[in-house]
Amino acid sequence: MTIEQFVRIVAEQKEELFSENYSRFCSRTEESQLSLTSNLAQVVIGVRRCGKSTLCTKFLMDKKLNCGYVSLDDERLAEISAEDLNNLLEAMYIVYGADIEYLFFDEIQNVHAWPLFVNRLLRQKKHIFVTGSNSKLLSNELMTHLTGRHNAVSLYPFSYSEYCEMEGIDMNGVTTKAEAKRIEYLHKYLNQGGMPELMNEQNKRKYISSLLNTIVRNDIAKRFNVQNIDALHKIATYLVDNYGQEFVSTRVGKLFDVTNKTAANYFRYLKEAFLLIGVPRFSFKSQERIRNEKCYVIDLAFPQEHDNSFSLENLGWKLENVVCVELLRRYKNHQADVFYYKEKSFECDFVVADGVRIFELIQVSYDISSPKTRRREINGLIKTAKTLHCSNLTLITFSSSEEIETDGFKIKVIGASDWLRKIR
């Protein structure tokens, strides 16, 4: 492509960029992880349509910086090669000015050899922001070419607090009415998820179906040269619908008539495309941590709507999934990991640890009014606490709060609305 063609595209994208009112968007907690002064490329990764572009753009616009911008997710730029990148850069200088120090490349993974291009700009002391949706931004390509030269920020769909902010819900009010409103919207969040664009979509199922199909076909099948796309799509749907369960390759392989290795590979691809989350089982032995991962979905918008979606059992799984994603949001970018713990007679939903140092044990139960459920959840926490020598114990429910003292331990029971909006 010629420089003139690139100039037209960049100018049109700039016009579209500045026509948007970014004050209507909520601030994302991940903004604090971005740096304007770092010599590292700021790389924002996450599932498609979770708001990566908006996050970076709002962050840069709020700082009132002269920043060059181009989105590679444009059909006119679909066929550009590494040789075209210099012309694209020159076009950005023409449109935004030759003195720009900040450059934002949206969906840059669409261009082959982009890491070499970014490295060259970093050597020129430019401040680079890039986003990407698919597995290329977690592959060896990133690690090889940007080793030590990138700050990776994981972005998730809206948290409960961000969802409420977009809906205009008072998160700090102490009145009964304010609390009831937060509970109402927590229930909506559990059943609708937090995909930003979905909040304004009328046909939510069609939107999610299309998005899931794009992730499977574009972000996975093409990237990994998957031939049996039908099996991949069926496994993706199955795992999305059966979140909160341990992934067993032999079981999945048998269900969909593929080899155990293929089932395991497909699970890995779905995680690398950010659709699924794998939570490893905690063990002090590193070899055991990579076995029997629990599978969660990145957002509750993806599971299909079922007739029993309002049953307590289903809502319990949904609450557990929300807590899982929130834990990753709070800890993944802060050098801490999230696990689950399981023995034959008991289990604990989440273990937050830094190496072998355990910060907190968390159990999730939608409702503990049943004596049987209450005993099971408390028993799981106490036995895990004794095994792992941790005294920071939390039990998250939908709405009840109390403090339980038993067997020499204190368990903080907290309602999900309060826990999810707590700043850590």
Short mmCIF file of C-alpha atoms in Angstrom, two decimals:
data_model
loop_
_atom_site.label_atom_id
_atom_site.label_comp_id
_atom_site.label_asym_id
_atom_site.label_seq_id
_atom_site.Cartn_x
_atom_site.Cartn_y
_atom_site.Cartn_z
CA MET A 1 0.00 0.00 0.00
CA THR A 2 1.11 3.57 -0.63
CA ILE A 3 1.71 6.17 2.06
CA GLU A 4 -1.25 8.14 0.67
CA GLN A 5 -3.57 5.17 1.22
CA PHE A 6 -2.30 4.74 4.76
CA VAL A 7 -2.75 8.47 5.46
CA ARG A 8 -6.40 8.29 4.43
CA ILE A 9 -7.07 5.29 6.67
CA VAL A 10 -5.23 6.75 9.69
CA ALA A 11 -6.99 10.12 9.24
CA GLU A 12 -10.40 8.48 9.05
CA GLN A 13 -9.67 6.41 12.14
CA LYS A 14 -8.53 9.58 13.96
CA GLU A 15 -11.78 11.30 13.06
CA GLU A 16 -13.74 8.36 14.44
CA LEU A 17 -11.54 8.27 17.54
CA PHE A 18 -12.13 11.90 18.45
CA SER A 19 -15.85 11.72 17.79
CA GLU A 20 -16.30 9.39 20.76
CA ASN A 21 -17.24 10.75 24.19
CA TYR A 22 -14.92 8.81 26.48
CA SER A 23 -16.28 10.43 29.63
CA ARG A 24 -19.28 8.09 29.40
CA PHE A 25 -17.04 5.07 29.98
CA CYS A 26 -16.15 3.89 33.46
CA SER A 27 -12.56 3.78 34.65
CA ARG A 28 -11.10 0.28 34.72
CA THR A 29 -9.00 -0.95 37.62
CA GLU A 30 -6.34 -2.15 35.17
CA GLU A 31 -5.53 1.45 34.20
CA SER A 32 -3.29 1.64 37.27
CA GLN A 33 -1.04 -1.01 35.73
CA LEU A 34 -0.29 1.07 32.63
CA SER A 35 2.70 3.39 32.58
CA LEU A 36 3.36 6.55 30.58
CA THR A 37 7.05 6.70 31.45
CA SER A 38 8.10 3.08 31.15
CA ASN A 39 10.56 2.00 28.48
CA LEU A 40 8.55 -1.22 28.15
CA ALA A 41 5.80 -1.78 25.62
CA GLN A 42 2.42 -1.68 27.39
CA VAL A 43 0.66 -4.82 26.12
CA VAL A 44 -3.03 -5.21 26.98
CA ILE A 45 -4.38 -8.71 26.42
CA GLY A 46 -7.76 -10.33 26.93
CA VAL A 47 -10.76 -11.96 25.31
CA ARG A 48 -12.32 -10.31 22.27
CA ARG A 49 -14.62 -7.37 22.98
CA CYS A 50 -13.73 -7.00 26.66
CA GLY A 51 -12.76 -3.33 26.24
CA LYS A 52 -9.00 -3.35 25.60
CA SER A 53 -9.09 -0.63 22.96
CA THR A 54 -11.36 1.56 25.07
CA LEU A 55 -9.14 1.06 28.12
CA CYS A 56 -6.01 2.25 26.32
CA THR A 57 -7.73 5.04 24.41
CA LYS A 58 -9.49 6.44 27.48
CA PHE A 59 -6.27 6.21 29.49
CA LEU A 60 -4.32 8.15 26.86
CA MET A 61 -7.11 10.65 26.12
CA ASP A 62 -7.60 11.43 29.82
CA LYS A 63 -3.89 12.32 30.00
CA LYS A 64 -4.38 14.70 27.03
CA LEU A 65 -1.36 13.30 25.23
CA ASN A 66 -0.53 13.68 21.57
CA CYS A 67 -0.68 10.02 20.72
CA GLY A 68 -0.69 8.39 17.31
CA TYR A 69 -3.35 5.71 16.88
CA VAL A 70 -4.11 3.01 14.34
CA SER A 71 -6.37 -0.01 14.51
CA LEU A 72 -5.17 -3.02 12.54
CA ASP A 73 -8.63 -4.54 12.91
CA ASP A 74 -9.69 -2.82 9.68
CA GLU A 75 -10.50 -4.70 6.48
CA ARG A 76 -8.43 -2.20 4.50
CA LEU A 77 -5.37 -3.24 6.49
CA ALA A 78 -6.08 -6.97 6.46
CA GLU A 79 -3.36 -7.81 3.95
CA ILE A 80 -0.54 -5.53 5.05
CA SER A 81 2.84 -7.12 5.61
CA ALA A 82 5.88 -6.31 7.72
CA GLU A 83 7.26 -4.32 4.78
CA ASP A 84 4.23 -1.99 4.99
CA LEU A 85 4.74 -1.06 8.62
CA ASN A 86 7.24 1.70 7.90
CA ASN A 87 4.78 3.37 5.51
CA LEU A 88 2.08 3.02 8.13
CA LEU A 89 4.34 4.68 10.70
CA GLU A 90 5.11 7.54 8.31
CA ALA A 91 1.38 8.01 7.75
CA MET A 92 0.85 8.28 11.51
CA TYR A 93 3.54 10.97 11.69
CA ILE A 94 1.84 12.89 8.88
CA VAL A 95 -1.58 12.73 10.53
CA TYR A 96 -0.56 13.23 14.18
CA GLY A 97 2.70 15.17 13.85
CA ALA A 98 6.32 14.09 13.65
CA ASP A 99 6.93 14.85 17.34
CA ILE A 100 4.56 12.23 18.79
CA GLU A 101 6.18 10.11 21.49
CA TYR A 102 3.24 7.81 22.20
CA LEU A 103 2.02 5.26 19.68
CA PHE A 104 -1.02 3.02 20.11
CA PHE A 105 -1.39 -0.01 17.82
CA ASP A 106 -4.76 -1.71 18.27
CA GLU A 107 -5.01 -5.44 17.39
CA ILE A 108 -1.39 -5.44 16.27
CA GLN A 109 -1.13 -9.23 16.25
CA ASN A 110 -2.80 -9.20 12.83
CA VAL A 111 0.54 -8.19 11.27
CA HIS A 112 3.34 -10.71 10.91
CA ALA A 113 6.64 -9.78 12.61
CA TRP A 114 5.00 -7.02 14.66
CA PRO A 115 7.32 -7.68 17.68
CA LEU A 116 10.38 -6.71 15.64
CA PHE A 117 8.62 -3.50 14.60
CA VAL A 118 7.71 -2.69 18.21
CA ASN A 119 11.25 -3.43 19.37
CA ARG A 120 12.63 -0.97 16.82
CA LEU A 121 10.29 1.75 18.08
CA LEU A 122 11.29 1.02 21.68
CA ARG A 123 14.94 1.47 20.73
CA GLN A 124 13.91 4.86 19.36
CA LYS A 125 12.57 5.72 22.85
CA LYS A 126 8.94 5.74 21.79
CA HIS A 127 6.26 4.82 24.33
CA ILE A 128 4.25 1.98 22.84
CA PHE A 129 0.77 0.70 23.66
CA VAL A 130 -0.54 -2.40 21.93
CA THR A 131 -3.62 -4.59 22.31
CA GLY A 132 -4.52 -8.02 21.02
CA SER A 133 -7.26 -10.58 21.40
CA ASN A 134 -5.88 -13.88 20.28
CA SER A 135 -3.27 -16.35 21.37
CA LYS A 136 -0.43 -14.74 19.42
CA LEU A 137 0.02 -12.28 22.26
CA LEU A 138 0.64 -15.13 24.70
CA SER A 139 2.74 -17.27 22.40
CA ASN A 140 6.47 -17.81 22.19
CA GLU A 141 6.52 -15.03 19.62
CA LEU A 142 5.88 -12.45 22.34
CA MET A 143 8.28 -14.04 24.82
CA THR A 144 11.04 -14.37 22.23
CA HIS A 145 10.94 -10.90 20.69
CA LEU A 146 9.81 -8.77 23.64
CA THR A 147 11.61 -10.59 26.44
CA GLY A 148 12.11 -8.11 29.25
CA ARG A 149 10.66 -5.34 27.09
CA HIS A 150 6.94 -5.55 27.76
CA ASN A 151 4.48 -4.97 30.57
CA ALA A 152 1.59 -7.38 30.01
CA VAL A 153 -1.73 -6.26 31.49
CA SER A 154 -4.59 -8.78 31.53
CA LEU A 155 -7.99 -7.17 31.01
CA TYR A 156 -11.20 -8.96 31.90
CA PRO A 157 -14.82 -8.11 31.10
CA PHE A 158 -16.54 -5.68 33.47
CA SER A 159 -16.23 -6.47 37.15
CA TYR A 160 -19.36 -6.25 39.28
CA SER A 161 -18.32 -2.75 40.44
CA GLU A 162 -17.71 -1.58 36.87
CA TYR A 163 -21.00 -3.11 35.75
CA CYS A 164 -22.84 -1.22 38.48
CA GLU A 165 -21.02 2.02 37.64
CA MET A 166 -22.15 1.73 34.02
CA GLU A 167 -25.71 1.16 35.26
CA GLY A 168 -25.55 4.15 37.59
CA ILE A 169 -25.85 2.14 40.80
CA ASP A 170 -24.77 3.76 44.07
CA MET A 171 -21.94 1.57 45.38
CA ASN A 172 -21.35 3.48 48.62
CA GLY A 173 -24.84 4.22 49.93
CA VAL A 174 -25.63 2.79 53.39
CA THR A 175 -29.41 2.88 53.17
CA THR A 176 -31.55 -0.23 52.89
CA LYS A 177 -32.68 0.93 49.45
CA ALA A 178 -29.09 1.34 48.21
CA GLU A 179 -28.12 -2.11 49.49
CA ALA A 180 -31.22 -3.68 47.92
CA LYS A 181 -30.32 -2.10 44.58
CA ARG A 182 -26.81 -3.53 44.73
CA ILE A 183 -28.22 -6.98 45.49
CA GLU A 184 -30.66 -6.64 42.57
CA TYR A 185 -27.85 -5.82 40.17
CA LEU A 186 -25.63 -8.55 41.54
CA HIS A 187 -28.35 -10.99 40.54
CA LYS A 188 -28.47 -9.41 37.07
CA TYR A 189 -24.68 -9.58 36.80
CA LEU A 190 -24.70 -13.29 37.68
CA ASN A 191 -27.17 -13.95 34.88
CA GLN A 192 -25.92 -11.52 32.21
CA GLY A 193 -22.18 -11.32 32.71
CA GLY A 194 -20.01 -8.28 32.13
CA MET A 195 -19.18 -8.12 28.43
CA PRO A 196 -19.26 -4.34 27.81
CA GLU A 197 -21.07 -4.27 24.45
CA LEU A 198 -23.67 -6.77 25.64
CA MET A 199 -25.18 -4.19 27.99
CA ASN A 200 -26.69 -2.36 25.00
CA GLU A 201 -27.55 -5.37 22.86
CA GLN A 202 -31.15 -6.49 22.47
CA ASN A 203 -30.38 -9.93 21.02
CA LYS A 204 -27.83 -11.04 23.58
CA ARG A 205 -27.79 -14.71 22.57
CA LYS A 206 -27.07 -13.87 18.92
CA TYR A 207 -24.24 -11.53 19.97
CA ILE A 208 -22.59 -14.13 22.20
CA SER A 209 -23.07 -16.93 19.66
CA SER A 210 -21.37 -14.83 16.99
CA LEU A 211 -18.54 -13.85 19.35
CA LEU A 212 -17.95 -17.45 20.41
CA ASN A 213 -17.88 -18.56 16.79
CA THR A 214 -15.32 -15.83 15.95
CA ILE A 215 -13.07 -16.86 18.83
CA VAL A 216 -13.20 -20.53 17.84
CA ARG A 217 -12.71 -20.02 14.10
CA ASN A 218 -10.45 -16.96 13.94
CA ASP A 219 -8.50 -16.95 17.18
CA ILE A 220 -8.01 -20.70 17.48
CA ALA A 221 -8.71 -22.73 14.34
CA LYS A 222 -6.65 -20.47 12.06
CA ARG A 223 -3.89 -19.84 14.57
CA PHE A 224 -3.35 -23.53 15.40
CA ASN A 225 -4.40 -24.96 12.04
CA VAL A 226 -7.23 -27.00 13.57
CA GLN A 227 -8.83 -29.28 10.98
CA ASN A 228 -11.74 -30.64 13.02
CA ILE A 229 -13.40 -27.28 13.68
CA ASP A 230 -16.75 -28.91 14.45
CA ALA A 231 -15.26 -30.92 17.33
CA LEU A 232 -13.41 -27.84 18.58
CA HIS A 233 -16.62 -25.81 18.60
CA LYS A 234 -18.56 -28.57 20.39
CA ILE A 235 -15.86 -28.95 23.04
CA ALA A 236 -15.73 -25.18 23.52
CA THR A 237 -19.50 -25.04 24.02
CA TYR A 238 -19.43 -28.03 26.37
CA LEU A 239 -16.67 -26.58 28.56
CA VAL A 240 -18.29 -23.14 28.60
CA ASP A 241 -21.57 -24.68 29.77
CA ASN A 242 -19.90 -26.94 32.36
CA TYR A 243 -17.70 -24.37 34.07
CA GLY A 244 -16.49 -24.97 37.63
CA GLN A 245 -15.62 -28.62 36.91
CA GLU A 246 -12.27 -30.36 36.67
CA PHE A 247 -11.08 -30.83 33.11
CA VAL A 248 -10.35 -34.49 32.39
CA SER A 249 -9.03 -35.05 28.87
CA THR A 250 -10.02 -38.73 28.81
CA ARG A 251 -13.64 -37.86 29.61
CA VAL A 252 -13.85 -35.01 27.09
CA GLY A 253 -12.06 -37.02 24.42
CA LYS A 254 -14.50 -39.90 24.81
CA LEU A 255 -17.53 -37.59 24.72
CA PHE A 256 -16.50 -36.02 21.42
CA ASP A 257 -14.65 -38.91 19.81
CA VAL A 258 -11.21 -37.30 19.75
CA THR A 259 -7.95 -38.46 21.28
CA ASN A 260 -7.01 -37.47 24.81
CA LYS A 261 -4.14 -35.42 23.41
CA THR A 262 -6.47 -33.56 21.04
CA ALA A 263 -8.91 -32.81 23.86
CA ALA A 264 -6.06 -31.47 26.00
CA ASN A 265 -4.77 -29.35 23.11
CA TYR A 266 -8.20 -27.88 22.46
CA PHE A 267 -8.52 -26.96 26.14
CA ARG A 268 -5.13 -25.23 25.98
CA TYR A 269 -6.13 -23.32 22.85
CA LEU A 270 -9.37 -22.14 24.48
CA LYS A 271 -7.40 -20.86 27.47
CA GLU A 272 -4.86 -19.09 25.28
CA ALA A 273 -7.71 -17.35 23.46
CA PHE A 274 -8.90 -16.14 26.90
CA LEU A 275 -12.30 -17.82 26.62
CA LEU A 276 -11.61 -20.30 29.41
CA ILE A 277 -9.64 -20.12 32.64
CA GLY A 278 -7.73 -23.05 34.08
CA VAL A 279 -7.31 -23.02 37.86
CA PRO A 280 -4.68 -25.56 38.99
CA ARG A 281 -4.95 -27.78 42.03
CA PHE A 282 -2.76 -26.55 44.87
CA SER A 283 0.16 -28.70 45.90
CA PHE A 284 3.56 -28.00 47.38
CA LYS A 285 4.89 -30.22 44.58
CA SER A 286 5.12 -28.24 41.33
CA GLN A 287 4.53 -31.35 39.19
CA GLU A 288 1.10 -31.88 40.75
CA ARG A 289 0.00 -28.29 40.10
CA ILE A 290 -0.30 -28.87 36.37
CA ARG A 291 -2.77 -31.74 36.71
CA ASN A 292 -6.54 -31.68 36.98
CA GLU A 293 -7.20 -28.01 36.37
CA LYS A 294 -10.65 -26.68 37.12
CA CYS A 295 -12.24 -24.97 34.15
CA TYR A 296 -14.00 -21.62 34.47
CA VAL A 297 -15.38 -19.30 31.79
CA ILE A 298 -14.03 -15.78 31.32
CA ASP A 299 -17.54 -14.30 31.56
CA LEU A 300 -20.97 -15.62 32.43
CA ALA A 301 -22.41 -14.17 29.23
CA PHE A 302 -20.96 -17.14 27.35
CA PRO A 303 -22.79 -20.09 28.93
CA GLN A 304 -26.06 -20.86 27.20
CA GLU A 305 -29.29 -19.93 28.92
CA HIS A 306 -30.84 -22.92 30.60
CA ASP A 307 -34.28 -23.52 32.05
CA ASN A 308 -32.79 -23.86 35.54
CA SER A 309 -30.65 -20.73 35.35
CA PHE A 310 -32.39 -19.34 38.43
CA SER A 311 -31.99 -22.45 40.59
CA LEU A 312 -29.86 -22.06 43.72
CA GLU A 313 -27.45 -24.73 42.47
CA ASN A 314 -26.86 -22.91 39.19
CA LEU A 315 -26.54 -19.54 40.91
CA GLY A 316 -23.97 -21.09 43.23
CA TRP A 317 -21.79 -22.11 40.27
CA LYS A 318 -22.22 -18.65 38.77
CA LEU A 319 -21.16 -16.94 41.99
CA GLU A 320 -18.11 -19.21 42.19
CA ASN A 321 -17.16 -18.31 38.60
CA VAL A 322 -17.51 -14.59 39.33
CA VAL A 323 -15.29 -14.92 42.41
CA CYS A 324 -12.70 -16.82 40.37
CA VAL A 325 -12.44 -14.08 37.73
CA GLU A 326 -12.36 -11.37 40.40
CA LEU A 327 -9.50 -13.12 42.18
CA LEU A 328 -7.52 -13.23 38.94
CA ARG A 329 -8.33 -9.58 38.32
CA ARG A 330 -6.99 -8.65 41.76
CA TYR A 331 -3.97 -10.93 41.97
CA LYS A 332 -2.76 -12.14 38.56
CA ASN A 333 -0.90 -8.93 37.75
CA HIS A 334 0.54 -8.78 41.27
CA GLN A 335 2.68 -11.92 41.30
CA ALA A 336 0.16 -14.07 43.18
CA ASP A 337 -1.62 -17.18 41.94
CA VAL A 338 -5.05 -18.71 42.43
CA PHE A 339 -5.55 -22.44 43.04
CA TYR A 340 -8.17 -24.81 44.37
CA TYR A 341 -7.56 -27.51 46.98
CA LYS A 342 -9.09 -30.96 47.06
CA GLU A 343 -8.78 -34.11 49.09
CA LYS A 344 -11.02 -37.18 49.11
CA SER A 345 -13.25 -35.95 51.94
CA PHE A 346 -13.11 -32.16 51.56
CA GLU A 347 -12.17 -29.30 49.26
CA CYS A 348 -11.67 -25.55 49.24
CA ASP A 349 -12.75 -23.49 46.25
CA PHE A 350 -9.80 -21.08 46.11
CA VAL A 351 -6.31 -20.82 47.56
CA VAL A 352 -4.48 -17.53 47.00
CA ALA A 353 -0.72 -18.03 47.22
CA ASP A 354 2.62 -16.52 46.31
CA GLY A 355 4.80 -19.54 45.66
CA VAL A 356 4.34 -21.68 48.78
CA ARG A 357 3.24 -18.70 50.92
CA ILE A 358 -0.53 -18.85 51.28
CA PHE A 359 -2.44 -15.57 51.72
CA GLU A 360 -6.04 -16.65 51.97
CA LEU A 361 -8.48 -19.54 51.68
CA ILE A 362 -11.86 -18.77 50.11
CA GLN A 363 -15.00 -20.82 50.02
CA VAL A 364 -18.02 -19.81 47.91
CA SER A 365 -21.60 -20.82 48.62
CA TYR A 366 -24.68 -18.99 47.36
CA ASP A 367 -26.72 -19.90 50.45
CA ILE A 368 -25.61 -21.45 53.77
CA SER A 369 -29.00 -21.45 55.51
CA SER A 370 -29.18 -25.23 55.16
CA PRO A 371 -27.36 -26.89 58.12
CA LYS A 372 -25.92 -29.53 55.77
CA THR A 373 -24.51 -26.93 53.36
CA ARG A 374 -23.19 -24.83 56.22
CA ARG A 375 -21.34 -27.79 57.75
CA ARG A 376 -19.87 -28.81 54.38
CA GLU A 377 -18.51 -25.36 53.56
CA ILE A 378 -17.11 -24.72 57.04
CA ASN A 379 -15.60 -28.20 57.20
CA GLY A 380 -13.84 -27.67 53.85
CA LEU A 381 -12.32 -24.41 55.01
CA ILE A 382 -11.21 -25.66 58.43
CA LYS A 383 -9.64 -28.88 57.14
CA THR A 384 -7.82 -27.02 54.37
CA ALA A 385 -6.65 -24.40 56.89
CA LYS A 386 -5.17 -27.11 59.09
CA THR A 387 -3.52 -28.82 56.14
CA LEU A 388 -2.04 -25.67 54.60
CA HIS A 389 -1.48 -23.76 57.86
CA CYS A 390 -3.49 -20.69 56.90
CA SER A 391 -5.70 -18.70 59.27
CA ASN A 392 -7.09 -16.10 56.84
CA LEU A 393 -10.43 -17.72 55.98
CA THR A 394 -13.30 -16.23 53.98
CA LEU A 395 -16.71 -17.66 53.10
CA ILE A 396 -18.51 -15.69 50.37
CA THR A 397 -22.29 -16.02 50.15
CA PHE A 398 -24.86 -14.18 48.06
CA SER A 399 -25.95 -11.83 50.85
CA SER A 400 -25.38 -13.07 54.41
CA SER A 401 -22.57 -11.78 56.64
CA GLU A 402 -21.31 -12.96 60.03
CA GLU A 403 -18.19 -14.19 61.81
CA ILE A 404 -17.85 -17.84 62.71
CA GLU A 405 -15.46 -19.09 65.39
CA THR A 406 -14.87 -22.82 65.42
CA ASP A 407 -12.06 -25.26 66.11
CA GLY A 408 -9.65 -22.42 66.90
CA PHE A 409 -10.28 -20.57 63.62
CA LYS A 410 -12.24 -17.49 62.66
CA ILE A 411 -14.15 -17.50 59.39
CA LYS A 412 -15.29 -14.20 57.90
CA VAL A 413 -18.62 -14.69 56.15
CA ILE A 414 -19.26 -11.85 53.71
CA GLY A 415 -21.95 -11.09 51.19
CA ALA A 416 -20.81 -11.15 47.57
CA SER A 417 -21.92 -7.57 46.90
CA ASP A 418 -19.65 -6.30 49.68
CA TRP A 419 -16.73 -8.57 48.78
CA LEU A 420 -16.85 -7.80 45.04
CA ARG A 421 -16.81 -4.02 45.56
CA LYS A 422 -14.05 -4.10 48.14
CA ILE A 423 -10.86 -2.41 46.95
CA ARG A 424 -7.72 -4.47 47.58
#
